[in-house]
XYZ file of C-alpha atoms in Angstrom:
103
model
C 5.098 7.782 34.832
C 2.768 6.288 37.451
C 3.343 2.563 38.011
C 1.058 0.013 39.743
C 1.917 -3.582 40.798
C -0.300 -6.409 41.880
C -1.505 -9.935 41.539
C -4.173 -11.095 39.123
C -5.674 -14.591 39.053
C -6.139 -17.021 36.170
C -7.885 -20.295 37.014
C -6.921 -19.614 40.667
C -3.229 -19.297 39.698
C -1.383 -16.093 40.791
C -0.167 -13.921 37.959
C 2.134 -11.101 38.962
C 1.866 -7.841 36.912
C 2.701 -4.227 36.815
C 1.340 -1.520 34.651
C 1.927 2.182 34.087
C 0.178 5.061 32.534
C 1.521 5.970 29.092
C 1.643 9.314 27.379
C 1.464 9.778 23.587
C 5.252 9.832 23.330
C 5.467 6.527 25.252
C 2.939 4.962 22.952
C 4.929 5.982 19.831
C 7.824 3.862 21.151
C 5.786 0.766 20.609
C 4.685 1.382 17.056
C 6.363 -0.176 14.007
C 7.963 -2.929 16.097
C 8.508 -6.510 15.024
C 8.249 -9.603 17.224
C 9.433 -13.147 17.091
C 6.897 -15.622 18.437
C 7.949 -19.155 19.146
C 5.123 -21.707 19.360
C 4.702 -25.473 19.675
C 2.137 -27.159 17.470
C 1.113 -30.436 19.104
C -0.014 -33.012 16.539
C -1.638 -36.412 17.059
C 0.469 -39.258 15.715
C 3.087 -36.914 14.402
C 6.095 -35.187 15.988
C 5.423 -31.885 17.680
C 6.507 -28.847 15.638
C 8.342 -25.778 16.963
C 7.272 -22.849 14.733
C 8.880 -19.381 14.784
C 6.832 -16.556 13.450
C 7.870 -12.925 12.697
C 5.204 -10.221 12.651
C 4.642 -6.522 13.121
C 3.100 -5.439 16.379
C -0.303 -4.588 14.742
C -0.835 -8.247 13.939
C 0.349 -9.647 17.233
C -2.915 -9.493 19.151
C -5.001 -11.114 16.392
C -2.371 -13.776 15.928
C -2.329 -14.654 19.639
C -6.122 -14.820 19.787
C -6.540 -17.008 16.620
C -3.474 -19.302 16.602
C -4.149 -22.736 18.162
C -0.506 -23.328 18.994
C 1.012 -23.094 22.479
C 3.054 -19.882 22.735
C 6.447 -20.486 24.360
C 8.160 -17.129 23.912
C 7.638 -13.647 22.480
C 10.466 -11.123 22.006
C 11.000 -7.925 20.066
C 13.361 -8.222 17.116
C 15.269 -5.725 15.028
C 13.597 -4.819 11.758
C 16.851 -5.481 9.944
C 16.966 -9.070 11.334
C 13.394 -9.594 10.062
C 14.208 -8.265 6.642
C 17.144 -10.687 6.335
C 14.973 -13.647 7.401
C 12.165 -12.703 5.019
C 14.731 -12.285 2.259
C 16.057 -15.770 2.886
C 12.616 -17.405 2.603
C 11.502 -15.350 -0.351
C 14.531 -16.509 -2.319
C 14.047 -20.153 -1.319
C 12.487 -22.721 -3.596
C 11.345 -24.887 -0.628
C 8.117 -24.390 1.257
C 8.646 -22.510 4.454
C 6.475 -21.284 7.293
C 7.070 -17.535 7.626
C 5.150 -14.530 8.723
C 2.037 -14.855 10.796
C -0.389 -16.412 8.378
C -2.731 -13.429 8.810
C -3.481 -11.071 5.934
């Protein structure tokens, strides 16, 4: 696998990166993955909210482009963990923020 490293710039800030060339087998490793995304929703005259979303990788890009919240952290999560969390909320009678809000 060929790997490149460098510095990119965003609003004159240095952003360090590396990238590599992927083969088809490498790409398969990224499919059907779930991610936990932690965001802060800043509200006027109300307390800030920390929201945690769980979503499959095929919704992640659209969520990040369309969500107005400040993203704090993104991490891959085990599908079994997600199933347990979704099960907790689907059996709850209280309103909960789950999923990514994108159909």
